[in-house]
Amino acid sequence: MAASTLAEVAKLAGVSPATASRVLNGSARKPGEDIAERVRNAAVSLGYIPNAQAQALARSSSGLIGLVVHDIADPYFSAIARGVQEVAREQRRMVLLASTGGTPEEEREAVAAFAARRADSIVIAGTRSTQAGHASANKELAAELDRYCRNGGHVAVVGQGVVGAKETEGYHVVAVPNEELSRRLALDLAAIHIGQFWIIAGPEGLATSDERTKGFQRGLEAAGRPAAEVLRTSFNREGGYKAGGKLASRIQALYKADPNAAKPCIFAVNDVMAIGAAAALREKGIRIPNGAAIAGFDDIETLRDFRPALSTVRLPLEEIGRLATRSTAGEDVGRTLEVTGEVALRRSTEKG
Amino acid sequence: MAASTLAEVAKLAGVSPATASRVLNGSARKPGEDIAERVRNAAVSLGYIPNAQAQALARSSSGLIGLVVHDIADPYFSAIARGVQEVAREQRRMVLLASTGGTPEEEREAVAAFAARRADSIVIAGTRSTQAGHASANKELAAELDRYCRNGGHVAVVGQGVVGAKETEGYHVVAVPNEELSRRLALDLAAIHIGQFWIIAGPEGLATSDERTKGFQRGLEAAGRPAAEVLRTSFNREGGYKAGGKLASRIQALYKADPNAAKPCIFAVNDVMAIGAAAALREKGIRIPNGAAIAGFDDIETLRDFRPALSTVRLPLEEIGRLATRSTAGEDVGRTLEVTGEVALRRSTEKG
DNA sequence: CTGTTAGCGCCTTCAG
DNA sequence: CTGAAGGCGCTAACAG
């Protein structure tokens, strides 16, 4: 027993499929109320559900919006996803989800799959990687997107543009001022901490991580402080934990050499890493903020109840998702797709 | 410039569309290698991307799997979503996402939308509500699902079955033993805590919340303890925070009346609520676990670094997502779709 | 093994 | 205002 079709509804109502279509779906011209009534009744009694696939094929617009994230379980991405989902709902469209793991090659696959499904637009929330090994995959991703746009697709990239993507029609970037914000964070921290700085960063070439690292260093420099040593690790909680473990030993050595040494300050390029690092420090007996200060980036909602409260940079994640989605839907959000954030100093970096 | 079609590829290769289709897509019989080669070249040079909509229409199978959650930014759901996504990828299918907010009416809408898109299967991860006001919406949801199944769709519901849904072919329930697990949790807690118990629960009628509450009460009873008083609030962090605030006053009163009163123990029906409650208690100066013990449910990954470590019940969320997805894909996962969890006692409910 | 012929379910010109 | 006809892009029976 298959779902009933428009033709069946039409037959039951004693009209032509064309008329039935006009009644049931949003057509320009409305048939007479009497006949419309019959059609609607027929539709209900048959439990008619329009076949969106067929509609999409006929009007070449699917009402689908593709969302690419690294990992939907990562709170950073799920917050953005919520924003995307919200707008999609408002616009009566549906979200197609793809978690990729983060390589440009996987993202290209996802984009291709979305293109195959004729998604009207695509939002890419993953961060760009400029690692040498990813050069050719990046090029292919850019090519794929370019083709998608030329075929009338709209794409919005969160964070920074896709490496090598042409600024074609329909290609938007929701810029996140990572560098500027972490520069400010560094400035604020340098004002209260006289000790040494360390940065826990993601793998080299990960754009978001690189930008935040660079901005932080610039801030330190502006404050007349020496550059921080950078520990590279994976861009997630585990990475933070490992790096935290290493730093713990160094911090212990520091205090052993000089019990009155100035308290060091750690900047992890995202909150999840900061939390991991904090866990490692705690395990080694280093208390925060007494033995070391630590700050993150993103201001992940789920992590706000963490104690000591984590200093971080608040990013309007949901809003980013909404903005990205709107920008692909023709709604002119204004040329300036730059979002803003703000430094949030809390207990984890308290003085003293 | 529209995307090129199979017909164009065929023409360029000098073959019929049928042949081109056989080469490019997974057909049973493979054409000769020489001609296949030509077709492939033509496809590449035209940048051919098969139109999944058209394919779906023709073979009446979309490769789509619909996922219904209350809120994708809630770590409980995003963990399940990760599992779903994972399996979908393995099976080369795509995930359609719908966040509903949690009412049966919205879920019905989502299911209808998935049905319209001819999703091959649907996974519903939200919790059921048996509130009186939801009775008719539940009925409609059940009817919608039933129809979907009769039309050949597969559905998997996480947690508990949809109220009133018929046990038709293609309808699976991934049962979560909420009651049993919280019963065990209560038993374990009763063994170390002699004080009073409180339960912070969601709104009445929310199945998951009700099951966990009931199980906990049963456990207390089995341990020879009086039933715990239940505070109903919303099923999220805010709800936990509010309830925590109320309890804080009562706990303070308790200690004021008797400075040596036995420490009370709070069970929040999910981790996110527990964290909210803990935050409220802390703000009112009640320390955990010294002034009060608290436990949650779910063992949310992002919350594991919370201190004091939260006692909870570990649920294999990702596995649940995987299982649900597999069960809808014909892969016979075995009749027993019951997952298991385990009590995890940690510092937040430490004795003394 | 290839090509031809019908659809899949719907929308949208066109006539009537 | 309604109905008939063609087409969206692809697949799956049939012929050849």
PDB file of N, CA and C in Angstrom, chain A residues 28-65:
ATOM      1  N   ALA A  28      -0.277  30.238  -7.862  1.00  0.00           N
ATOM      2  CA  ALA A  28      -0.656  31.642  -7.991  1.00  0.00           C
ATOM      3  C   ALA A  28      -2.173  31.793  -8.051  1.00  0.00           C
ATOM      4  N   ARG A  29      -2.778  31.054  -8.933  1.00  0.00           N
ATOM      5  CA  ARG A  29      -4.219  31.219  -9.123  1.00  0.00           C
ATOM      6  C   ARG A  29      -5.014  30.157  -8.362  1.00  0.00           C
ATOM      7  N   LYS A  30      -6.020  30.636  -7.652  1.00  0.00           N
ATOM      8  CA  LYS A  30      -6.839  29.739  -6.837  1.00  0.00           C
ATOM      9  C   LYS A  30      -8.101  29.325  -7.584  1.00  0.00           C
ATOM     10  N   PRO A  31      -8.338  28.034  -7.668  1.00  0.00           N
ATOM     11  CA  PRO A  31      -9.572  27.530  -8.275  1.00  0.00           C
ATOM     12  C   PRO A  31     -10.775  27.918  -7.421  1.00  0.00           C
ATOM     13  N   GLY A  32     -11.956  27.723  -7.972  1.00  0.00           N
ATOM     14  CA  GLY A  32     -13.185  28.067  -7.269  1.00  0.00           C
ATOM     15  C   GLY A  32     -13.312  27.364  -5.924  1.00  0.00           C
ATOM     16  N   GLU A  33     -13.919  28.042  -5.013  1.00  0.00           N
ATOM     17  CA  GLU A  33     -13.995  27.526  -3.652  1.00  0.00           C
ATOM     18  C   GLU A  33     -14.712  26.178  -3.568  1.00  0.00           C
ATOM     19  N   ASP A  34     -15.749  26.003  -4.359  1.00  0.00           N
ATOM     20  CA  ASP A  34     -16.503  24.751  -4.327  1.00  0.00           C
ATOM     21  C   ASP A  34     -15.622  23.567  -4.685  1.00  0.00           C
ATOM     22  N   ILE A  35     -14.893  23.723  -5.772  1.00  0.00           N
ATOM     23  CA  ILE A  35     -14.054  22.621  -6.239  1.00  0.00           C
ATOM     24  C   ILE A  35     -12.852  22.433  -5.315  1.00  0.00           C
ATOM     25  N   ALA A  36     -12.350  23.530  -4.817  1.00  0.00           N
ATOM     26  CA  ALA A  36     -11.214  23.468  -3.900  1.00  0.00           C
ATOM     27  C   ALA A  36     -11.598  22.628  -2.692  1.00  0.00           C
ATOM     28  N   GLU A  37     -12.775  22.870  -2.215  1.00  0.00           N
ATOM     29  CA  GLU A  37     -13.301  22.138  -1.070  1.00  0.00           C
ATOM     30  C   GLU A  37     -13.282  20.630  -1.329  1.00  0.00           C
ATOM     31  N   ARG A  38     -13.796  20.239  -2.481  1.00  0.00           N
ATOM     32  CA  ARG A  38     -13.831  18.815  -2.818  1.00  0.00           C
ATOM     33  C   ARG A  38     -12.430  18.210  -2.854  1.00  0.00           C
ATOM     34  N   VAL A  39     -11.535  18.970  -3.468  1.00  0.00           N
ATOM     35  CA  VAL A  39     -10.164  18.475  -3.563  1.00  0.00           C
ATOM     36  C   VAL A  39      -9.569  18.281  -2.171  1.00  0.00           C
ATOM     37  N   ARG A  40      -9.750  19.258  -1.334  1.00  0.00           N
ATOM     38  CA  ARG A  40      -9.191  19.161   0.010  1.00  0.00           C
ATOM     39  C   ARG A  40      -9.755  17.950   0.748  1.00  0.00           C
ATOM     40  N   ASN A  41     -11.049  17.747   0.617  1.00  0.00           N
ATOM     41  CA  ASN A  41     -11.662  16.589   1.268  1.00  0.00           C
ATOM     42  C   ASN A  41     -11.062  15.294   0.760  1.00  0.00           C
ATOM     43  N   ALA A  42     -10.933  15.221  -0.533  1.00  0.00           N
ATOM     44  CA  ALA A  42     -10.361  14.015  -1.134  1.00  0.00           C
ATOM     45  C   ALA A  42      -8.962  13.767  -0.580  1.00  0.00           C
ATOM     46  N   ALA A  43      -8.198  14.852  -0.512  1.00  0.00           N
ATOM     47  CA  ALA A  43      -6.820  14.744  -0.026  1.00  0.00           C
ATOM     48  C   ALA A  43      -6.798  14.199   1.399  1.00  0.00           C
ATOM     49  N   VAL A  44      -7.621  14.765   2.225  1.00  0.00           N
ATOM     50  CA  VAL A  44      -7.649  14.332   3.619  1.00  0.00           C
ATOM     51  C   VAL A  44      -8.074  12.869   3.718  1.00  0.00           C
ATOM     52  N   SER A  45      -9.126  12.532   3.002  1.00  0.00           N
ATOM     53  CA  SER A  45      -9.646  11.176   3.143  1.00  0.00           C
ATOM     54  C   SER A  45      -8.644  10.139   2.629  1.00  0.00           C
ATOM     55  N   LEU A  46      -7.806  10.542   1.709  1.00  0.00           N
ATOM     56  CA  LEU A  46      -6.802   9.595   1.211  1.00  0.00           C
ATOM     57  C   LEU A  46      -5.505   9.697   2.013  1.00  0.00           C
ATOM     58  N   GLY A  47      -5.441  10.666   2.885  1.00  0.00           N
ATOM     59  CA  GLY A  47      -4.205  10.866   3.631  1.00  0.00           C
ATOM     60  C   GLY A  47      -3.077  11.240   2.683  1.00  0.00           C
ATOM     61  N   TYR A  48      -3.415  12.101   1.772  1.00  0.00           N
ATOM     62  CA  TYR A  48      -2.429  12.489   0.765  1.00  0.00           C
ATOM     63  C   TYR A  48      -1.288  13.304   1.355  1.00  0.00           C
ATOM     64  N   ILE A  49      -0.071  12.926   1.038  1.00  0.00           N
ATOM     65  CA  ILE A  49       1.104  13.707   1.400  1.00  0.00           C
ATOM     66  C   ILE A  49       1.880  13.964   0.128  1.00  0.00           C
ATOM     67  N   PRO A  50       2.049  15.211  -0.225  1.00  0.00           N
ATOM     68  CA  PRO A  50       2.784  15.494  -1.463  1.00  0.00           C
ATOM     69  C   PRO A  50       4.174  14.891  -1.419  1.00  0.00           C
ATOM     70  N   ASN A  51       4.619  14.407  -2.521  1.00  0.00           N
ATOM     71  CA  ASN A  51       5.957  13.841  -2.603  1.00  0.00           C
ATOM     72  C   ASN A  51       6.959  14.963  -2.853  1.00  0.00           C
ATOM     73  N   ALA A  52       7.673  15.305  -1.792  1.00  0.00           N
ATOM     74  CA  ALA A  52       8.599  16.429  -1.885  1.00  0.00           C
ATOM     75  C   ALA A  52       9.675  16.196  -2.940  1.00  0.00           C
ATOM     76  N   GLN A  53      10.057  14.950  -3.116  1.00  0.00           N
ATOM     77  CA  GLN A  53      11.068  14.630  -4.126  1.00  0.00           C
ATOM     78  C   GLN A  53      10.565  15.043  -5.504  1.00  0.00           C
ATOM     79  N   ALA A  54       9.338  14.631  -5.767  1.00  0.00           N
ATOM     80  CA  ALA A  54       8.763  14.940  -7.074  1.00  0.00           C
ATOM     81  C   ALA A  54       8.596  16.440  -7.242  1.00  0.00           C
ATOM     82  N   GLN A  55       8.138  17.087  -6.189  1.00  0.00           N
ATOM     83  CA  GLN A  55       7.991  18.531  -6.254  1.00  0.00           C
ATOM     84  C   GLN A  55       9.323  19.191  -6.540  1.00  0.00           C
ATOM     85  N   ALA A  56      10.317  18.732  -5.818  1.00  0.00           N
ATOM     86  CA  ALA A  56      11.642  19.311  -5.990  1.00  0.00           C
ATOM     87  C   ALA A  56      12.105  19.136  -7.429  1.00  0.00           C
ATOM     88  N   LEU A  57      11.860  17.940  -7.939  1.00  0.00           N
ATOM     89  CA  LEU A  57      12.284  17.661  -9.307  1.00  0.00           C
ATOM     90  C   LEU A  57      11.573  18.596 -10.276  1.00  0.00           C
ATOM     91  N   ALA A  58      10.285  18.757 -10.064  1.00  0.00           N
ATOM     92  CA  ALA A  58       9.503  19.572 -10.983  1.00  0.00           C
ATOM     93  C   ALA A  58       9.847  21.054 -10.883  1.00  0.00           C
ATOM     94  N   ARG A  59       9.984  21.543  -9.667  1.00  0.00           N
ATOM     95  CA  ARG A  59      10.259  22.970  -9.595  1.00  0.00           C
ATOM     96  C   ARG A  59      11.724  23.279  -9.320  1.00  0.00           C
ATOM     97  N   SER A  60      12.529  22.268  -9.417  1.00  0.00           N
ATOM     98  CA  SER A  60      13.973  22.413  -9.210  1.00  0.00           C
ATOM     99  C   SER A  60      14.322  23.340  -8.052  1.00  0.00           C
ATOM    100  N   SER A  61      13.826  22.973  -6.906  1.00  0.00           N
ATOM    101  CA  SER A  61      14.161  23.653  -5.661  1.00  0.00           C
ATOM    102  C   SER A  61      13.704  22.706  -4.571  1.00  0.00           C
ATOM    103  N   SER A  62      14.625  22.316  -3.741  1.00  0.00           N
ATOM    104  CA  SER A  62      14.329  21.208  -2.844  1.00  0.00           C
ATOM    105  C   SER A  62      13.874  21.615  -1.446  1.00  0.00           C
ATOM    106  N   GLY A  63      14.108  22.869  -1.083  1.00  0.00           N
ATOM    107  CA  GLY A  63      13.771  23.266   0.279  1.00  0.00           C
ATOM    108  C   GLY A  63      14.720  22.649   1.295  1.00  0.00           C
ATOM    109  N   LEU A  64      15.851  22.213   0.808  1.00  0.00           N
ATOM    110  CA  LEU A  64      16.830  21.555   1.678  1.00  0.00           C
ATOM    111  C   LEU A  64      18.009  22.496   1.932  1.00  0.00           C
ATOM    112  N   ILE A  65      18.506  22.445   3.153  1.00  0.00           N
ATOM    113  CA  ILE A  65      19.715  23.203   3.425  1.00  0.00           C
ATOM    114  C   ILE A  65      20.723  22.278   4.077  1.00  0.00           C
TER     115      ILE A  65
END
